[in-house]
Amino acid sequence: MTRSKALCEAMEADDDWLKREVLSHAGNRWSFGVIHALKVGGRLRHAEIRRHLEGVTQRMLTRTLRQLERDGLILRYDFKEVPPRVEYELTPLGEGMLLQIIPMWLWIFEHAEDFRQARQEAEGSDPQKDNH
């Protein structure tokens, strides 16, 4: 805790927005899915990534890929061919992020019932609900 407090205090205002944006990838279903798909599948095309992500729209996937590329987590290879051929690959930075995220996701999964129970208890003791 002392180390994390020191890091937070040392962080400049410019670093704060970066921290929030990069952390948003960790909690974002589509970002995490893309990173995972590229780790498992290697270099993939847009349509191949989309097949790994049930429910993602083409627009959302394109947006997610651009954000991940901007942050250096994936690489985009444009072969400048007709018809267009573009492939995406996980960078070492992206792989490192995945290795850090997996323990958190496992912890959430392992404690899912605890979270459900806590929410049920909170909903059951909500004073606003008791007044209705």
mmCIF file with all atom_site columns, C-alpha atoms in Angstrom:
data_model
loop_
_atom_site.group_PDB
_atom_site.id
_atom_site.type_symbol
_atom_site.label_atom_id
_atom_site.label_alt_id
_atom_site.label_comp_id
_atom_site.label_asym_id
_atom_site.label_entity_id
_atom_site.label_seq_id
_atom_site.pdbx_PDB_ins_code
_atom_site.Cartn_x
_atom_site.Cartn_y
_atom_site.Cartn_z
_atom_site.occupancy
_atom_site.B_iso_or_equiv
_atom_site.pdbx_formal_charge
_atom_site.auth_seq_id
_atom_site.auth_comp_id
_atom_site.auth_asym_id
_atom_site.auth_atom_id
_atom_site.pdbx_PDB_model_num
ATOM 1   C CA . MET A 1 1   ? 0.000   0.000   0.000   1.00 0.00 ? 1   MET A CA 1
ATOM 2   C CA . THR A 1 2   ? 2.852   2.380   0.745   1.00 0.00 ? 2   THR A CA 1
ATOM 3   C CA . ARG A 1 3   ? 4.255   1.829   -2.746  1.00 0.00 ? 3   ARG A CA 1
ATOM 4   C CA . SER A 1 4   ? 0.906   2.452   -4.471  1.00 0.00 ? 4   SER A CA 1
ATOM 5   C CA . LYS A 1 5   ? 0.346   5.595   -2.399  1.00 0.00 ? 5   LYS A CA 1
ATOM 6   C CA . ALA A 1 6   ? 3.801   6.879   -3.355  1.00 0.00 ? 6   ALA A CA 1
ATOM 7   C CA . LEU A 1 7   ? 3.102   6.156   -7.023  1.00 0.00 ? 7   LEU A CA 1
ATOM 8   C CA . CYS A 1 8   ? -0.211  8.014   -6.888  1.00 0.00 ? 8   CYS A CA 1
ATOM 9   C CA . GLU A 1 9   ? 1.402   11.017  -5.202  1.00 0.00 ? 9   GLU A CA 1
ATOM 10  C CA . ALA A 1 10  ? 4.277   11.077  -7.711  1.00 0.00 ? 10  ALA A CA 1
ATOM 11  C CA . MET A 1 11  ? 1.965   10.892  -10.700 1.00 0.00 ? 11  MET A CA 1
ATOM 12  C CA . GLU A 1 12  ? 1.748   14.132  -12.607 1.00 0.00 ? 12  GLU A CA 1
ATOM 13  C CA . ALA A 1 13  ? -1.558  15.439  -13.961 1.00 0.00 ? 13  ALA A CA 1
ATOM 14  C CA . ASP A 1 14  ? -0.552  14.299  -17.464 1.00 0.00 ? 14  ASP A CA 1
ATOM 15  C CA . ASP A 1 15  ? 0.084   10.783  -16.193 1.00 0.00 ? 15  ASP A CA 1
ATOM 16  C CA . ASP A 1 16  ? -3.292  10.615  -14.460 1.00 0.00 ? 16  ASP A CA 1
ATOM 17  C CA . TRP A 1 17  ? -5.324  10.717  -17.672 1.00 0.00 ? 17  TRP A CA 1
ATOM 18  C CA . LEU A 1 18  ? -2.987  8.147   -19.223 1.00 0.00 ? 18  LEU A CA 1
ATOM 19  C CA . LYS A 1 19  ? -3.430  5.836   -16.231 1.00 0.00 ? 19  LYS A CA 1
ATOM 20  C CA . ARG A 1 20  ? -7.222  6.120   -16.467 1.00 0.00 ? 20  ARG A CA 1
ATOM 21  C CA . GLU A 1 21  ? -7.311  5.489   -20.213 1.00 0.00 ? 21  GLU A CA 1
ATOM 22  C CA . VAL A 1 22  ? -4.979  2.493   -20.117 1.00 0.00 ? 22  VAL A CA 1
ATOM 23  C CA . LEU A 1 23  ? -6.822  1.044   -17.116 1.00 0.00 ? 23  LEU A CA 1
ATOM 24  C CA . SER A 1 24  ? -10.066 1.372   -19.063 1.00 0.00 ? 24  SER A CA 1
ATOM 25  C CA . HIS A 1 25  ? -8.726  -1.328  -21.418 1.00 0.00 ? 25  HIS A CA 1
ATOM 26  C CA . ALA A 1 26  ? -8.419  -3.721  -18.485 1.00 0.00 ? 26  ALA A CA 1
ATOM 27  C CA . GLY A 1 27  ? -12.058 -3.274  -17.571 1.00 0.00 ? 27  GLY A CA 1
ATOM 28  C CA . ASN A 1 28  ? -13.403 -3.084  -21.092 1.00 0.00 ? 28  ASN A CA 1
ATOM 29  C CA . ARG A 1 29  ? -14.980 -6.264  -22.370 1.00 0.00 ? 29  ARG A CA 1
ATOM 30  C CA . TRP A 1 30  ? -14.000 -5.637  -25.985 1.00 0.00 ? 30  TRP A CA 1
ATOM 31  C CA . SER A 1 31  ? -10.432 -4.471  -25.309 1.00 0.00 ? 31  SER A CA 1
ATOM 32  C CA . PHE A 1 32  ? -9.732  -7.450  -23.102 1.00 0.00 ? 32  PHE A CA 1
ATOM 33  C CA . GLY A 1 33  ? -11.374 -9.721  -25.694 1.00 0.00 ? 33  GLY A CA 1
ATOM 34  C CA . VAL A 1 34  ? -9.245  -8.378  -28.533 1.00 0.00 ? 34  VAL A CA 1
ATOM 35  C CA . ILE A 1 35  ? -6.040  -8.688  -26.520 1.00 0.00 ? 35  ILE A CA 1
ATOM 36  C CA . HIS A 1 36  ? -6.964  -12.231 -25.522 1.00 0.00 ? 36  HIS A CA 1
ATOM 37  C CA . ALA A 1 37  ? -7.954  -13.210 -29.087 1.00 0.00 ? 37  ALA A CA 1
ATOM 38  C CA . LEU A 1 38  ? -4.629  -11.965 -30.439 1.00 0.00 ? 38  LEU A CA 1
ATOM 39  C CA . LYS A 1 39  ? -2.703  -13.826 -27.740 1.00 0.00 ? 39  LYS A CA 1
ATOM 40  C CA . VAL A 1 40  ? -4.525  -17.056 -28.544 1.00 0.00 ? 40  VAL A CA 1
ATOM 41  C CA . GLY A 1 41  ? -4.777  -16.660 -32.323 1.00 0.00 ? 41  GLY A CA 1
ATOM 42  C CA . GLY A 1 42  ? -1.627  -14.750 -33.179 1.00 0.00 ? 42  GLY A CA 1
ATOM 43  C CA . ARG A 1 43  ? -1.838  -12.264 -36.042 1.00 0.00 ? 43  ARG A CA 1
ATOM 44  C CA . LEU A 1 44  ? -5.491  -11.947 -37.095 1.00 0.00 ? 44  LEU A CA 1
ATOM 45  C CA . ARG A 1 45  ? -7.653  -10.006 -39.529 1.00 0.00 ? 45  ARG A CA 1
ATOM 46  C CA . HIS A 1 46  ? -10.591 -7.856  -38.418 1.00 0.00 ? 46  HIS A CA 1
ATOM 47  C CA . ALA A 1 47  ? -13.185 -10.516 -39.312 1.00 0.00 ? 47  ALA A CA 1
ATOM 48  C CA . GLU A 1 48  ? -11.230 -13.205 -37.467 1.00 0.00 ? 48  GLU A CA 1
ATOM 49  C CA . ILE A 1 49  ? -11.077 -11.094 -34.320 1.00 0.00 ? 49  ILE A CA 1
ATOM 50  C CA . ARG A 1 50  ? -14.800 -10.375 -34.616 1.00 0.00 ? 50  ARG A CA 1
ATOM 51  C CA . ARG A 1 51  ? -15.558 -14.111 -34.671 1.00 0.00 ? 51  ARG A CA 1
ATOM 52  C CA . HIS A 1 52  ? -13.812 -14.403 -31.288 1.00 0.00 ? 52  HIS A CA 1
ATOM 53  C CA . LEU A 1 53  ? -15.992 -11.648 -29.778 1.00 0.00 ? 53  LEU A CA 1
ATOM 54  C CA . GLU A 1 54  ? -19.639 -12.624 -29.696 1.00 0.00 ? 54  GLU A CA 1
ATOM 55  C CA . GLY A 1 55  ? -21.879 -9.575  -29.855 1.00 0.00 ? 55  GLY A CA 1
ATOM 56  C CA . VAL A 1 56  ? -19.322 -6.946  -30.865 1.00 0.00 ? 56  VAL A CA 1
ATOM 57  C CA . THR A 1 57  ? -20.409 -4.645  -33.682 1.00 0.00 ? 57  THR A CA 1
ATOM 58  C CA . GLN A 1 58  ? -18.080 -3.809  -36.543 1.00 0.00 ? 58  GLN A CA 1
ATOM 59  C CA . ARG A 1 59  ? -18.045 -0.166  -35.429 1.00 0.00 ? 59  ARG A CA 1
ATOM 60  C CA . MET A 1 60  ? -17.163 -1.028  -31.822 1.00 0.00 ? 60  MET A CA 1
ATOM 61  C CA . LEU A 1 61  ? -14.438 -3.446  -32.894 1.00 0.00 ? 61  LEU A CA 1
ATOM 62  C CA . THR A 1 62  ? -12.901 -0.863  -35.226 1.00 0.00 ? 62  THR A CA 1
ATOM 63  C CA . ARG A 1 63  ? -12.962 1.744   -32.450 1.00 0.00 ? 63  ARG A CA 1
ATOM 64  C CA . THR A 1 64  ? -11.433 -0.703  -29.965 1.00 0.00 ? 64  THR A CA 1
ATOM 65  C CA . LEU A 1 65  ? -8.672  -1.717  -32.376 1.00 0.00 ? 65  LEU A CA 1
ATOM 66  C CA . ARG A 1 66  ? -7.778  1.938   -32.997 1.00 0.00 ? 66  ARG A CA 1
ATOM 67  C CA . GLN A 1 67  ? -7.575  2.664   -29.259 1.00 0.00 ? 67  GLN A CA 1
ATOM 68  C CA . LEU A 1 68  ? -5.433  -0.399  -28.579 1.00 0.00 ? 68  LEU A CA 1
ATOM 69  C CA . GLU A 1 69  ? -3.129  0.491   -31.470 1.00 0.00 ? 69  GLU A CA 1
ATOM 70  C CA . ARG A 1 70  ? -2.858  4.109   -30.258 1.00 0.00 ? 70  ARG A CA 1
ATOM 71  C CA . ASP A 1 71  ? -1.775  2.881   -26.826 1.00 0.00 ? 71  ASP A CA 1
ATOM 72  C CA . GLY A 1 72  ? 0.840   0.503   -28.245 1.00 0.00 ? 72  GLY A CA 1
ATOM 73  C CA . LEU A 1 73  ? -0.934  -2.678  -27.153 1.00 0.00 ? 73  LEU A CA 1
ATOM 74  C CA . ILE A 1 74  ? -1.436  -4.017  -30.686 1.00 0.00 ? 74  ILE A CA 1
ATOM 75  C CA . LEU A 1 75  ? 0.189   -3.511  -34.074 1.00 0.00 ? 75  LEU A CA 1
ATOM 76  C CA . ARG A 1 76  ? -1.732  -2.932  -37.300 1.00 0.00 ? 76  ARG A CA 1
ATOM 77  C CA . TYR A 1 77  ? -0.288  -4.226  -40.568 1.00 0.00 ? 77  TYR A CA 1
ATOM 78  C CA . ASP A 1 78  ? -1.793  -2.703  -43.708 1.00 0.00 ? 78  ASP A CA 1
ATOM 79  C CA . PHE A 1 79  ? -0.621  -4.605  -46.776 1.00 0.00 ? 79  PHE A CA 1
ATOM 80  C CA . LYS A 1 80  ? -1.853  -1.869  -49.161 1.00 0.00 ? 80  LYS A CA 1
ATOM 81  C CA . GLU A 1 81  ? -3.550  -4.451  -51.356 1.00 0.00 ? 81  GLU A CA 1
ATOM 82  C CA . VAL A 1 82  ? -6.814  -4.497  -53.292 1.00 0.00 ? 82  VAL A CA 1
ATOM 83  C CA . PRO A 1 83  ? -9.014  -5.799  -51.832 1.00 0.00 ? 83  PRO A CA 1
ATOM 84  C CA . PRO A 1 84  ? -7.688  -4.351  -48.564 1.00 0.00 ? 84  PRO A CA 1
ATOM 85  C CA . ARG A 1 85  ? -5.847  -6.696  -46.232 1.00 0.00 ? 85  ARG A CA 1
ATOM 86  C CA . VAL A 1 86  ? -5.111  -5.592  -42.682 1.00 0.00 ? 86  VAL A CA 1
ATOM 87  C CA . GLU A 1 87  ? -3.912  -7.762  -39.818 1.00 0.00 ? 87  GLU A CA 1
ATOM 88  C CA . TYR A 1 88  ? -3.466  -7.103  -36.110 1.00 0.00 ? 88  TYR A CA 1
ATOM 89  C CA . GLU A 1 89  ? -0.935  -8.521  -33.694 1.00 0.00 ? 89  GLU A CA 1
ATOM 90  C CA . LEU A 1 90  ? -0.338  -8.238  -29.965 1.00 0.00 ? 90  LEU A CA 1
ATOM 91  C CA . THR A 1 91  ? 2.739   -6.252  -28.940 1.00 0.00 ? 91  THR A CA 1
ATOM 92  C CA . PRO A 1 92  ? 4.990   -7.195  -26.017 1.00 0.00 ? 92  PRO A CA 1
ATOM 93  C CA . LEU A 1 93  ? 3.340   -4.319  -24.126 1.00 0.00 ? 93  LEU A CA 1
ATOM 94  C CA . GLY A 1 94  ? -0.092  -5.799  -24.844 1.00 0.00 ? 94  GLY A CA 1
ATOM 95  C CA . GLU A 1 95  ? 1.046   -9.242  -23.780 1.00 0.00 ? 95  GLU A CA 1
ATOM 96  C CA . GLY A 1 96  ? 2.418   -7.801  -20.556 1.00 0.00 ? 96  GLY A CA 1
ATOM 97  C CA . MET A 1 97  ? -0.904  -6.110  -19.884 1.00 0.00 ? 97  MET A CA 1
ATOM 98  C CA . LEU A 1 98  ? -2.758  -9.361  -20.501 1.00 0.00 ? 98  LEU A CA 1
ATOM 99  C CA . LEU A 1 99  ? -0.515  -11.165 -18.021 1.00 0.00 ? 99  LEU A CA 1
ATOM 100 C CA . GLN A 1 100 ? -1.381  -8.534  -15.415 1.00 0.00 ? 100 GLN A CA 1
ATOM 101 C CA . ILE A 1 101 ? -5.140  -8.575  -16.150 1.00 0.00 ? 101 ILE A CA 1
ATOM 102 C CA . ILE A 1 102 ? -5.649  -12.345 -16.038 1.00 0.00 ? 102 ILE A CA 1
ATOM 103 C CA . PRO A 1 103 ? -5.112  -12.655 -12.255 1.00 0.00 ? 103 PRO A CA 1
ATOM 104 C CA . MET A 1 104 ? -7.677  -9.881  -11.678 1.00 0.00 ? 104 MET A CA 1
ATOM 105 C CA . TRP A 1 105 ? -10.242 -11.549 -13.935 1.00 0.00 ? 105 TRP A CA 1
ATOM 106 C CA . LEU A 1 106 ? -9.624  -14.900 -12.203 1.00 0.00 ? 106 LEU A CA 1
ATOM 107 C CA . TRP A 1 107 ? -10.079 -13.264 -8.810  1.00 0.00 ? 107 TRP A CA 1
ATOM 108 C CA . ILE A 1 108 ? -13.381 -11.718 -9.951  1.00 0.00 ? 108 ILE A CA 1
ATOM 109 C CA . PHE A 1 109 ? -14.553 -15.065 -11.323 1.00 0.00 ? 109 PHE A CA 1
ATOM 110 C CA . GLU A 1 110 ? -13.566 -16.887 -8.124  1.00 0.00 ? 110 GLU A CA 1
ATOM 111 C CA . HIS A 1 111 ? -15.469 -14.348 -6.011  1.00 0.00 ? 111 HIS A CA 1
ATOM 112 C CA . ALA A 1 112 ? -18.493 -13.868 -8.244  1.00 0.00 ? 112 ALA A CA 1
ATOM 113 C CA . GLU A 1 113 ? -20.816 -15.515 -5.706  1.00 0.00 ? 113 GLU A CA 1
ATOM 114 C CA . ASP A 1 114 ? -19.452 -13.251 -2.948  1.00 0.00 ? 114 ASP A CA 1
ATOM 115 C CA . PHE A 1 115 ? -20.252 -10.202 -5.079  1.00 0.00 ? 115 PHE A CA 1
ATOM 116 C CA . ARG A 1 116 ? -23.764 -11.499 -5.839  1.00 0.00 ? 116 ARG A CA 1
ATOM 117 C CA . GLN A 1 117 ? -24.413 -12.174 -2.176  1.00 0.00 ? 117 GLN A CA 1
ATOM 118 C CA . ALA A 1 118 ? -23.142 -8.725  -1.130  1.00 0.00 ? 118 ALA A CA 1
ATOM 119 C CA . ARG A 1 119 ? -25.408 -7.068  -3.698  1.00 0.00 ? 119 ARG A CA 1
ATOM 120 C CA . GLN A 1 120 ? -28.418 -9.081  -2.554  1.00 0.00 ? 120 GLN A CA 1
ATOM 121 C CA . GLU A 1 121 ? -27.738 -8.108  1.046   1.00 0.00 ? 121 GLU A CA 1
ATOM 122 C CA . ALA A 1 122 ? -27.304 -4.450  0.089   1.00 0.00 ? 122 ALA A CA 1
ATOM 123 C CA . GLU A 1 123 ? -30.551 -4.481  -1.905  1.00 0.00 ? 123 GLU A CA 1
ATOM 124 C CA . GLY A 1 124 ? -32.372 -6.189  0.944   1.00 0.00 ? 124 GLY A CA 1
ATOM 125 C CA . SER A 1 125 ? -31.292 -3.554  3.467   1.00 0.00 ? 125 SER A CA 1
ATOM 126 C CA . ASP A 1 126 ? -31.760 -0.499  1.222   1.00 0.00 ? 126 ASP A CA 1
ATOM 127 C CA . PRO A 1 127 ? -33.698 2.088   3.303   1.00 0.00 ? 127 PRO A CA 1
ATOM 128 C CA . GLN A 1 128 ? -35.181 3.638   0.159   1.00 0.00 ? 128 GLN A CA 1
ATOM 129 C CA . LYS A 1 129 ? -36.722 0.293   -0.809  1.00 0.00 ? 129 LYS A CA 1
ATOM 130 C CA . ASP A 1 130 ? -38.176 -0.078  2.701   1.00 0.00 ? 130 ASP A CA 1
ATOM 131 C CA . ASN A 1 131 ? -40.023 3.242   2.293   1.00 0.00 ? 131 ASN A CA 1
ATOM 132 C CA . HIS A 1 132 ? -41.764 2.243   -0.930  1.00 0.00 ? 132 HIS A CA 1
#
